[in-house]
XYZ file of C-alpha atoms in Angstrom:
622
model
C -5.796 -45.828 0.007
C -3.006 -48.115 -1.219
C -3.197 -49.404 -4.769
C -3.886 -53.111 -5.164
C -3.311 -53.237 -8.917
C -0.422 -55.486 -10.008
C 1.704 -54.751 -13.057
C -0.530 -54.806 -16.143
C 0.078 -54.649 -19.881
C -2.366 -52.686 -22.058
C -2.733 -52.660 -25.818
C -2.835 -49.320 -27.620
C -5.773 -48.657 -29.941
C -5.094 -49.072 -33.688
C -4.786 -45.329 -34.280
C -2.269 -45.038 -31.452
C -0.121 -47.764 -32.997
C -0.015 -45.791 -36.261
C 0.945 -42.657 -34.393
C 3.699 -44.338 -32.405
C 5.085 -45.827 -35.605
C 5.153 -42.341 -37.100
C 6.961 -40.909 -34.085
C 9.585 -43.620 -33.934
C 10.261 -44.027 -37.649
C 9.352 -40.882 -39.576
C 9.528 -37.551 -37.787
C 13.170 -36.554 -37.705
C 13.020 -33.114 -39.328
C 12.587 -31.201 -36.045
C 13.622 -33.448 -33.163
C 13.925 -30.651 -30.631
C 10.150 -30.090 -30.469
C 9.864 -32.893 -27.899
C 11.477 -30.771 -25.175
C 9.136 -27.861 -25.676
C 6.102 -30.149 -25.489
C 7.210 -31.937 -22.325
C 8.146 -28.683 -20.559
C 4.806 -27.214 -21.601
C 2.963 -30.232 -20.155
C 4.941 -29.927 -16.917
C 4.182 -26.202 -16.681
C 0.473 -26.895 -17.224
C 0.539 -29.478 -14.422
C 1.973 -26.873 -12.038
C -0.622 -24.313 -13.113
C -3.422 -26.805 -12.471
C -2.100 -27.487 -8.986
C -1.977 -23.769 -8.174
C -5.605 -23.451 -9.220
C -6.826 -26.426 -7.153
C -4.727 -25.291 -4.178
C -6.732 -22.059 -3.966
C -9.464 -24.137 -2.310
C -7.151 -26.867 -0.972
C -3.903 -25.281 0.305
C -2.953 -28.636 1.822
C -2.272 -29.878 -1.711
C 1.076 -28.084 -1.629
C 2.325 -30.683 0.878
C 4.740 -28.130 2.433
C 6.273 -27.454 -1.010
C 4.503 -24.457 -2.573
C 7.215 -23.369 -5.018
C 6.301 -24.710 -8.459
C 9.183 -25.870 -10.628
C 10.224 -27.974 -13.584
C 13.609 -29.698 -13.530
C 15.675 -31.155 -16.353
C 18.308 -33.761 -15.510
C 20.844 -35.383 -17.835
C 22.529 -38.715 -17.116
C 25.204 -39.317 -19.732
C 26.047 -42.784 -18.440
C 22.473 -44.043 -18.597
C 21.797 -41.897 -21.697
C 18.628 -40.490 -20.158
C 16.993 -37.071 -20.133
C 14.469 -36.547 -17.321
C 11.795 -33.852 -16.987
C 10.321 -33.563 -13.479
C 7.560 -31.300 -12.182
C 5.948 -30.912 -8.779
C 2.540 -30.198 -10.275
C -0.796 -31.888 -9.893
C 0.311 -35.375 -10.986
C -1.947 -38.194 -12.204
C -3.862 -41.048 -10.643
C -3.789 -44.531 -12.164
C -7.015 -43.927 -14.095
C -5.783 -40.547 -15.320
C -2.612 -42.215 -16.583
C -4.710 -44.695 -18.580
C -6.979 -41.927 -19.883
C -4.230 -39.439 -20.750
C -1.336 -41.647 -21.822
C -3.074 -44.821 -22.901
C -5.516 -43.280 -25.358
C -3.695 -40.937 -27.667
C -5.372 -37.640 -28.494
C -8.768 -39.307 -28.213
C -11.151 -37.355 -30.512
C -8.423 -35.762 -32.590
C -6.303 -38.779 -33.485
C -8.263 -40.029 -36.472
C -8.330 -36.597 -38.074
C -4.634 -36.157 -37.274
C -3.749 -39.386 -39.038
C -5.960 -38.516 -42.009
C -3.945 -35.351 -42.588
C -0.525 -36.971 -42.584
C 1.145 -36.342 -45.916
C 4.452 -38.149 -45.790
C 6.215 -34.776 -45.711
C 8.264 -34.849 -42.505
C 8.135 -31.109 -41.877
C 4.382 -30.875 -42.428
C 3.708 -33.989 -40.363
C 5.824 -32.677 -37.497
C 3.824 -29.449 -37.556
C 0.633 -31.412 -36.864
C 1.868 -32.855 -33.585
C 0.955 -29.933 -31.362
C -2.155 -29.130 -33.357
C -3.776 -32.429 -32.440
C -2.783 -32.586 -28.807
C -0.349 -35.455 -29.109
C 2.689 -33.531 -27.867
C 3.649 -36.060 -25.171
C 4.219 -38.690 -27.832
C 6.804 -36.502 -29.550
C 9.076 -37.977 -26.855
C 9.322 -41.088 -29.041
C 11.076 -39.076 -31.738
C 14.180 -39.095 -29.530
C 13.583 -42.007 -27.158
C 13.329 -45.741 -27.739
C 11.765 -46.097 -24.289
C 9.795 -43.648 -22.133
C 8.988 -44.062 -18.435
C 6.577 -41.933 -16.422
C 6.485 -41.881 -12.615
C 3.554 -39.900 -11.246
C 1.438 -39.388 -8.133
C -1.622 -37.201 -8.003
C -1.794 -34.592 -5.269
C -4.000 -35.702 -2.397
C -3.141 -39.402 -2.770
C -0.755 -41.310 -0.543
C 2.843 -42.138 -1.411
C 1.831 -45.736 -2.131
C -0.657 -44.580 -4.780
C 2.021 -43.632 -7.268
C 2.026 -45.044 -10.808
C 4.843 -46.218 -13.078
C 4.034 -46.162 -16.840
C 6.474 -47.652 -19.346
C 6.401 -47.884 -23.145
C 8.947 -48.767 -25.827
C 6.976 -47.162 -28.618
C 5.390 -50.395 -29.740
C 1.876 -51.826 -29.596
C 1.521 -51.878 -25.808
C 2.405 -50.117 -22.562
C 2.825 -51.323 -18.991
C 1.479 -49.853 -15.748
C 2.508 -50.885 -12.245
C 2.186 -49.422 -8.729
C 4.982 -47.222 -7.420
C 5.786 -45.655 -4.066
C 6.494 -41.961 -4.654
C 7.184 -39.661 -1.716
C 6.722 -36.470 -3.783
C 3.708 -35.417 -5.800
C 3.984 -34.584 -9.508
C 5.340 -36.306 -12.585
C 8.765 -37.500 -13.722
C 9.250 -38.373 -17.393
C 12.399 -40.368 -18.174
C 13.534 -40.535 -21.800
C 15.961 -43.306 -22.784
C 17.481 -41.504 -25.755
C 18.055 -43.407 -28.980
C 21.338 -43.393 -30.904
C 20.285 -40.514 -33.176
C 19.400 -38.259 -30.213
C 22.609 -38.325 -28.207
C 23.150 -34.589 -28.812
C 20.426 -33.931 -26.207
C 22.783 -35.225 -23.544
C 24.778 -32.022 -23.984
C 24.098 -29.514 -21.195
C 24.471 -26.406 -23.360
C 22.293 -27.787 -26.138
C 19.431 -28.391 -23.710
C 19.881 -25.013 -22.033
C 19.719 -23.347 -25.431
C 16.480 -25.132 -26.280
C 14.922 -24.097 -22.963
C 15.783 -20.457 -23.673
C 14.496 -20.774 -27.231
C 11.146 -22.432 -26.510
C 10.329 -21.959 -22.818
C 11.865 -18.672 -21.713
C 8.421 -17.080 -21.215
C 7.069 -19.781 -18.879
C 6.265 -18.266 -15.474
C 7.471 -21.373 -13.659
C 11.241 -21.819 -13.291
C 12.714 -24.472 -15.591
C 15.788 -25.587 -13.668
C 18.987 -27.456 -14.421
C 21.936 -28.242 -12.222
C 24.423 -25.418 -11.815
C 27.647 -25.736 -13.764
C 30.649 -24.941 -11.626
C 33.703 -25.780 -13.727
C 33.765 -29.569 -14.012
C 31.654 -30.011 -10.904
C 28.009 -30.615 -11.831
C 26.885 -31.730 -8.362
C 25.767 -28.268 -7.258
C 22.220 -27.128 -6.733
C 19.657 -26.191 -9.386
C 19.246 -22.829 -11.087
C 16.538 -21.438 -13.415
C 17.461 -21.456 -17.085
C 14.464 -19.440 -18.279
C 13.739 -15.819 -17.377
C 10.616 -16.781 -15.352
C 8.731 -13.663 -16.451
C 5.305 -13.688 -18.035
C 5.692 -12.278 -21.526
C 2.435 -10.315 -21.413
C 3.618 -8.409 -18.310
C 6.512 -6.870 -20.228
C 6.351 -3.672 -22.258
C 5.549 -4.157 -25.951
C 8.651 -2.219 -26.888
C 10.806 -4.801 -25.104
C 9.325 -7.853 -26.850
C 10.539 -9.010 -30.236
C 8.300 -10.497 -32.930
C 10.097 -13.790 -32.459
C 9.234 -13.814 -28.737
C 5.560 -13.135 -29.521
C 5.589 -15.953 -32.079
C 7.263 -18.433 -29.739
C 4.748 -17.635 -26.993
C 1.861 -18.189 -29.410
C 3.216 -21.594 -30.368
C 3.362 -22.480 -26.689
C -0.211 -21.531 -25.766
C -1.824 -22.706 -29.017
C 0.241 -25.881 -29.478
C 0.728 -24.739 -33.045
C 3.880 -24.998 -35.118
C 3.014 -22.242 -37.534
C 3.496 -18.590 -36.717
C 0.369 -16.563 -35.908
C -1.236 -14.394 -38.529
C -1.605 -11.336 -36.280
C -1.516 -10.395 -32.619
C -2.553 -7.564 -30.301
C -0.963 -6.841 -26.915
C -2.661 -4.237 -24.696
C -2.781 -3.084 -21.080
C -5.835 -1.253 -19.752
C -5.906 0.795 -16.537
C -8.869 2.573 -15.001
C -12.129 1.255 -13.594
C -10.920 -2.135 -14.856
C -7.262 -3.075 -14.933
C -6.234 -5.955 -17.139
C -3.741 -7.029 -19.795
C -4.587 -9.016 -22.904
C -2.486 -10.713 -25.556
C -4.639 -12.002 -28.427
C -3.580 -14.005 -31.491
C -5.192 -14.851 -34.825
C -3.953 -18.259 -36.053
C -3.055 -18.874 -39.683
C -4.979 -22.111 -39.911
C -7.765 -23.887 -37.992
C -6.770 -26.011 -35.025
C -8.505 -29.351 -34.836
C -11.075 -28.451 -32.148
C -12.462 -25.467 -34.108
C -15.581 -27.234 -35.389
C -16.375 -28.865 -32.063
C -18.515 -26.136 -30.505
C -18.658 -28.061 -27.215
C -14.910 -28.636 -26.930
C -12.677 -26.671 -24.546
C -11.973 -23.195 -25.894
C -11.249 -19.692 -24.689
C -8.382 -17.630 -23.355
C -5.918 -18.513 -20.616
C -7.048 -16.590 -17.536
C -4.660 -15.236 -14.934
C -5.584 -13.122 -11.926
C -2.698 -10.976 -10.683
C -0.259 -13.268 -12.539
C -1.731 -16.399 -10.940
C -3.041 -19.010 -13.349
C -6.774 -19.636 -12.941
C -8.264 -21.295 -16.052
C -6.836 -22.763 -19.224
C -9.968 -22.202 -21.309
C -11.957 -19.255 -19.988
C -14.576 -18.981 -22.714
C -16.444 -16.123 -21.028
C -14.096 -13.436 -22.394
C -14.927 -13.808 -26.095
C -18.105 -14.775 -27.955
C -18.316 -18.271 -29.382
C -17.924 -17.087 -32.977
C -14.403 -15.886 -32.069
C -13.395 -19.252 -30.618
C -10.452 -19.494 -33.022
C -8.693 -16.640 -31.161
C -5.893 -17.737 -28.828
C -4.328 -15.726 -26.049
C -4.117 -14.628 -22.433
C -6.077 -12.229 -20.252
C -4.646 -11.195 -16.867
C -7.028 -9.248 -14.602
C -6.482 -7.372 -11.368
C -10.219 -7.070 -10.699
C -11.273 -10.676 -10.162
C -10.914 -12.777 -6.985
C -8.221 -15.449 -6.919
C -10.802 -18.117 -6.126
C -12.867 -17.200 -9.181
C -14.915 -20.049 -10.658
C -16.615 -20.512 -14.013
C -19.948 -19.739 -12.348
C -18.646 -16.467 -10.895
C -17.196 -15.536 -14.296
C -20.569 -16.143 -15.899
C -22.291 -13.599 -13.658
C -19.517 -11.024 -13.259
C -20.119 -7.470 -14.589
C -16.331 -7.026 -14.837
C -16.065 -10.053 -17.111
C -18.825 -8.732 -19.351
C -17.036 -5.394 -19.715
C -13.742 -7.109 -20.525
C -15.538 -9.352 -23.025
C -17.047 -6.331 -24.776
C -13.641 -4.656 -25.003
C -11.797 -7.789 -26.200
C -14.467 -8.513 -28.806
C -14.071 -4.991 -30.175
C -10.293 -5.436 -30.219
C -10.504 -8.681 -32.218
C -12.942 -7.143 -34.691
C -10.561 -4.212 -35.101
C -7.733 -6.685 -35.760
C -9.851 -8.337 -38.439
C -10.767 -5.009 -40.008
C -7.078 -4.130 -40.191
C -6.337 -7.533 -41.702
C -9.152 -7.129 -44.254
C -7.257 -4.269 -45.903
C -4.731 -6.867 -47.068
C -6.757 -8.700 -49.708
C -4.583 -11.799 -50.103
C -4.063 -12.393 -46.361
C -7.731 -11.866 -45.583
C -8.780 -14.215 -48.364
C -6.590 -16.866 -46.728
C -8.021 -16.076 -43.275
C -11.564 -16.224 -44.613
C -10.977 -19.609 -46.200
C -9.964 -20.980 -42.792
C -12.324 -19.163 -40.428
C -15.070 -17.507 -42.490
C -17.727 -20.110 -41.734
C -17.140 -19.597 -37.987
C -17.200 -15.802 -38.242
C -20.567 -16.071 -40.011
C -22.039 -17.167 -36.684
C -21.381 -13.621 -35.444
C -24.320 -11.677 -36.929
C -26.660 -14.313 -35.516
C -25.185 -14.288 -32.011
C -23.993 -10.701 -31.605
C -26.584 -8.107 -32.545
C -24.524 -5.254 -31.060
C -21.681 -5.870 -33.526
C -23.775 -6.986 -36.514
C -22.794 -4.006 -38.682
C -19.074 -4.438 -37.958
C -19.327 -8.142 -38.676
C -21.202 -7.530 -41.919
C -18.241 -5.479 -43.156
C -15.995 -8.476 -42.508
C -18.159 -11.046 -44.290
C -17.037 -12.417 -47.637
C -19.051 -14.332 -50.229
C -18.504 -16.041 -53.536
C -20.424 -14.399 -56.360
C -21.395 -14.843 -59.994
C -18.804 -12.219 -60.978
C -15.924 -14.274 -59.572
C -17.358 -17.792 -59.499
C -14.685 -19.355 -61.696
C -11.750 -17.554 -60.059
C -12.685 -18.797 -56.590
C -12.489 -15.280 -55.127
C -14.747 -13.931 -52.395
C -16.138 -10.410 -52.262
C -17.160 -8.028 -49.501
C -20.605 -6.489 -49.295
C -19.041 -3.085 -49.877
C -17.520 -4.276 -53.147
C -20.880 -5.739 -54.139
C -22.532 -2.353 -53.559
C -19.907 -0.652 -55.723
C -20.649 -3.056 -58.590
C -24.451 -2.845 -58.437
C -26.367 -1.855 -61.562
C -27.479 1.826 -61.569
C -31.144 1.013 -60.956
C -30.550 -2.014 -58.721
C -32.208 -1.688 -55.311
C -31.429 -5.018 -53.619
C -28.524 -7.318 -52.776
C -29.290 -10.650 -54.434
C -28.111 -14.009 -53.131
C -28.727 -17.721 -53.567
C -28.230 -20.483 -50.988
C -27.337 -24.108 -51.741
C -25.529 -27.153 -50.385
C -22.380 -26.758 -52.507
C -20.704 -23.983 -54.447
C -21.025 -25.986 -57.658
C -24.768 -26.397 -57.120
C -25.474 -22.700 -56.581
C -23.059 -21.544 -59.305
C -24.922 -23.654 -61.900
C -28.447 -23.047 -60.638
C -31.037 -22.207 -63.324
C -32.289 -19.468 -60.995
C -29.265 -17.384 -62.014
C -30.035 -17.353 -65.729
C -31.928 -14.071 -65.998
C -29.473 -12.354 -63.619
C -26.522 -13.403 -65.746
C -28.320 -12.215 -68.866
C -28.860 -8.777 -67.323
C -25.386 -8.565 -65.717
C -26.718 -8.459 -62.153
C -24.332 -9.897 -59.584
C -25.628 -12.608 -57.219
C -23.887 -13.770 -54.038
C -23.422 -17.551 -53.947
C -23.820 -19.006 -50.441
C -22.960 -22.638 -49.759
C -21.778 -22.881 -46.115
C -24.104 -24.849 -43.841
C -24.745 -21.770 -41.747
C -25.712 -19.471 -44.653
C -29.466 -20.014 -44.682
C -29.548 -19.387 -40.934
C -27.284 -16.343 -41.293
C -29.486 -14.667 -43.884
C -32.556 -14.852 -41.676
C -30.736 -12.291 -39.486
C -29.090 -10.280 -42.264
C -32.062 -8.364 -43.597
C -30.196 -5.342 -45.012
C -26.790 -3.740 -45.379
C -26.313 0.022 -45.697
C -29.979 0.557 -46.578
C -29.986 -2.166 -49.244
C -32.304 -5.107 -48.535
C -31.174 -8.673 -49.147
C -33.222 -10.759 -51.571
C -33.020 -14.520 -51.934
C -33.540 -15.122 -55.673
C -35.112 -18.497 -54.858
C -37.884 -16.879 -52.851
C -41.061 -15.070 -53.914
C -41.396 -12.731 -56.877
C -38.452 -10.664 -58.059
C -39.905 -7.218 -58.659
C -36.827 -5.697 -60.311
C -36.299 -8.650 -62.636
C -39.947 -8.964 -63.574
C -40.380 -5.226 -64.106
C -37.433 -5.173 -66.507
C -38.382 -8.397 -68.276
C -39.625 -8.467 -71.836
C -43.172 -9.752 -71.597
C -44.632 -10.654 -74.953
C -48.294 -11.527 -74.963
C -48.758 -15.172 -74.093
C -50.749 -17.341 -76.514
C -53.780 -19.010 -75.032
C -51.985 -22.356 -75.268
C -49.359 -21.133 -72.797
C -51.983 -19.984 -70.337
C -53.658 -23.319 -70.782
C -50.521 -25.363 -70.013
C -50.081 -23.547 -66.705
C -53.649 -24.445 -65.757
C -53.179 -28.063 -66.893
C -49.943 -28.502 -64.921
C -51.475 -26.877 -61.824
C -54.504 -29.139 -62.073
C -52.304 -32.241 -62.442
C -49.955 -31.419 -59.530
C -52.727 -30.336 -57.200
C -51.476 -29.524 -53.689
C -47.932 -30.668 -54.537
C -47.366 -27.109 -55.839
C -48.582 -23.988 -54.060
C -48.733 -22.216 -57.428
C -47.746 -22.828 -61.042
C -46.746 -19.717 -62.977
C -44.723 -18.411 -65.905
C -41.110 -17.676 -64.949
C -39.133 -14.496 -65.526
C -36.085 -16.085 -63.851
C -35.337 -18.729 -66.479
C -33.582 -18.374 -69.829
C -32.197 -21.803 -70.745
C -33.877 -24.177 -68.292
C -37.432 -25.503 -68.546
C -38.514 -25.187 -64.899
C -37.534 -24.283 -61.354
C -38.885 -24.345 -57.815
C -39.341 -21.122 -55.869
C -39.788 -20.730 -52.120
C -42.822 -18.915 -50.837
C -42.212 -15.729 -48.853
C -42.230 -17.408 -45.429
C -41.176 -20.928 -46.368
C -38.097 -22.496 -44.777
C -35.184 -22.957 -47.199
C -33.920 -26.412 -48.175
C -30.621 -25.945 -46.329
C -32.338 -24.895 -43.105
C -34.800 -27.779 -43.410
C -31.917 -30.262 -43.573
C -30.236 -28.721 -40.522
C -33.479 -28.857 -38.528
C -34.179 -32.439 -39.581
C -30.613 -33.510 -38.710
C -31.181 -32.020 -35.245
C -34.329 -34.104 -34.845
C -36.689 -31.136 -35.174
C -40.056 -31.421 -36.863
C -40.217 -29.399 -40.055
C -43.625 -28.317 -41.362
C -44.440 -29.581 -44.827
C -45.005 -26.916 -47.482
C -45.500 -26.943 -51.218
C -43.184 -24.835 -53.429
C -44.136 -22.558 -56.294
C -43.411 -24.245 -59.639
C -42.237 -21.911 -62.401
C -42.228 -22.831 -66.102
C -40.132 -21.297 -68.868
C -42.856 -21.029 -71.481
C -40.312 -20.413 -74.275
C -38.421 -23.638 -73.620
C -38.912 -26.426 -76.247
C -39.719 -28.998 -73.557
C -42.499 -26.841 -72.102
C -43.824 -26.167 -75.624
C -43.870 -29.909 -76.176
C -45.686 -30.271 -72.887
C -48.251 -27.664 -73.955
C -48.902 -29.467 -77.233
C -49.136 -32.971 -75.708
C -52.651 -34.396 -75.960
C -51.993 -37.903 -74.618
C -52.790 -37.864 -70.900
C -50.175 -40.495 -70.019
C -47.314 -38.784 -71.859
C -48.423 -35.408 -70.451
C -48.238 -36.836 -66.922
C -44.767 -38.290 -67.577
C -43.490 -34.952 -68.910
C -44.895 -32.994 -65.972
C -43.319 -35.420 -63.497
C -40.022 -35.181 -65.378
C -39.766 -31.387 -65.328
C -41.036 -31.288 -61.726
C -38.353 -33.772 -60.623
C -35.718 -31.862 -62.614
C -36.664 -28.701 -60.734
C -36.256 -30.527 -57.406
C -32.821 -31.805 -58.411
C -31.677 -28.390 -59.639
C -32.691 -26.843 -56.296
C -30.537 -29.369 -54.411
C -33.354 -31.500 -53.035
C -33.527 -35.269 -52.935
C -36.194 -37.025 -54.980
C -38.890 -38.852 -53.062
C -38.776 -41.714 -55.609
C -35.542 -41.717 -57.651
C -36.310 -45.133 -59.191
C -39.572 -43.807 -60.641
C -37.651 -40.841 -62.073
C -35.125 -43.139 -63.787
C -37.884 -45.371 -65.190
C -39.760 -42.343 -66.479
C -36.661 -40.945 -68.224
C -35.972 -44.331 -69.822
C -39.580 -44.563 -70.998
C -39.473 -41.127 -72.623
C -36.094 -41.822 -74.246
C -37.377 -45.041 -75.786
C -40.532 -43.290 -77.007
C -38.379 -40.618 -78.686
C -36.742 -43.306 -80.857
């Protein structure tokens, strides 16, 4: 069907205008990155065509050899990158080129620092690689036609790096995409044949599709095209033949990352299943990490043929930060996501790759400083593992790290094994406390008796922690104990328990009578040293953090009353015990009850009443 759309001008969104301004005015520290990004996009387009052509061989249009071509025109001062891949329709052009980086753009712009090198490194991370073209070009044109459409359904996109872009119909005999860069004055070096060839070898040598340039025959440059890259998949080569630099360059290509990877593992397996894997651990989170529903997974090849860009079936979701490639000889070329989901071969490969990643992490954990850095970036994601992967729960537990009362000020995290080494001689449990922030748990009054006795407590403040600990019941025969839940047998058994005067027994009864069903129980506390009161969860009560997660998800959460503990030695509780005026007694009870809610990280039902009550008591004190 022939396009009927005339030439139209579209305005970029506000975020896109900021990004284009950055590209055209700021990022000059690493100009050459544009070529790698555009070649990578062209290679991806060819891979996508090969995948669709498995079911639609007619898409090849009598031209089945995928290729990317680079042309230089010194007179026009243009550099052109052409591929015969899948191409784009008019709507795809608007979606892909008219709306920059969609979900990632705002976060990308938020992280810009003004440091050219750091800002340039963010380009690939946030999926805005195409727009790196504006680092070297003052105008970019794109001619494209999607496979399966007629020659008259081509599209011409044009932008000068300003607030708008133009789209018009174009008649294109060949499928694919042609990107024409009108190089600016500062980028004339990219008109040099040898400079461009060198960059192709540096950044794109591993691409399995030939990246071609015109042959150089003396002064005659009118000959045919020849591949500049080696056109050999890196993972198919022997490990002994591949340099660290080649592994690092390949990682940057598949992850769209400008930092080197933290670690990688390259393995070939032969036997009942034959496959090759190349897995990478990034140094820092890529922007889609926290979007559990976003595209993720390994690049899947079957007998060197590209199949899927994000095959998530080969690793569990909690390892979604891992980047890499898996190439199998035991899957059909027309494999679909549905077939992958139900394939026994895939499940076996997944089990093996999961074990390999966990082994990589165990190896990394022996380097304290590097693992601390890894944990800071990916620890909260790895904590999903014990919940989702029962078979590897013990291995994952060894990899977990937590803040603790022993290292709270230093900001260090400790392993469970180190915790066990530092336990008190008679200690039988692993103690922990969960809260919304590290500051909140580190200053909780529930820690007071533990600090006094030198007992270490793990401080958990990631959103997933409450959920995690419902699955982590013990580690190496030591049970976990939330110090905010139930009675603490070890603490109470070791506590000094002087005989309580009758007045102290009486105040517990008075407070319980006043609060009624707002407190499941009122009792004397062995947890507290310096604070007057605290709230304690009952044995089967949902924690505050989990309640918030459930409520945010729209789930109904059953109401339950906490246990209210009083520090009978605290001056405020003694004052409460001696108070005879019913009104002042009520105000004091409400005050210490609200304080306990605040200290446990909960919101007050009536904060205005709390403020008025505090003001009233302060004025009465004068």
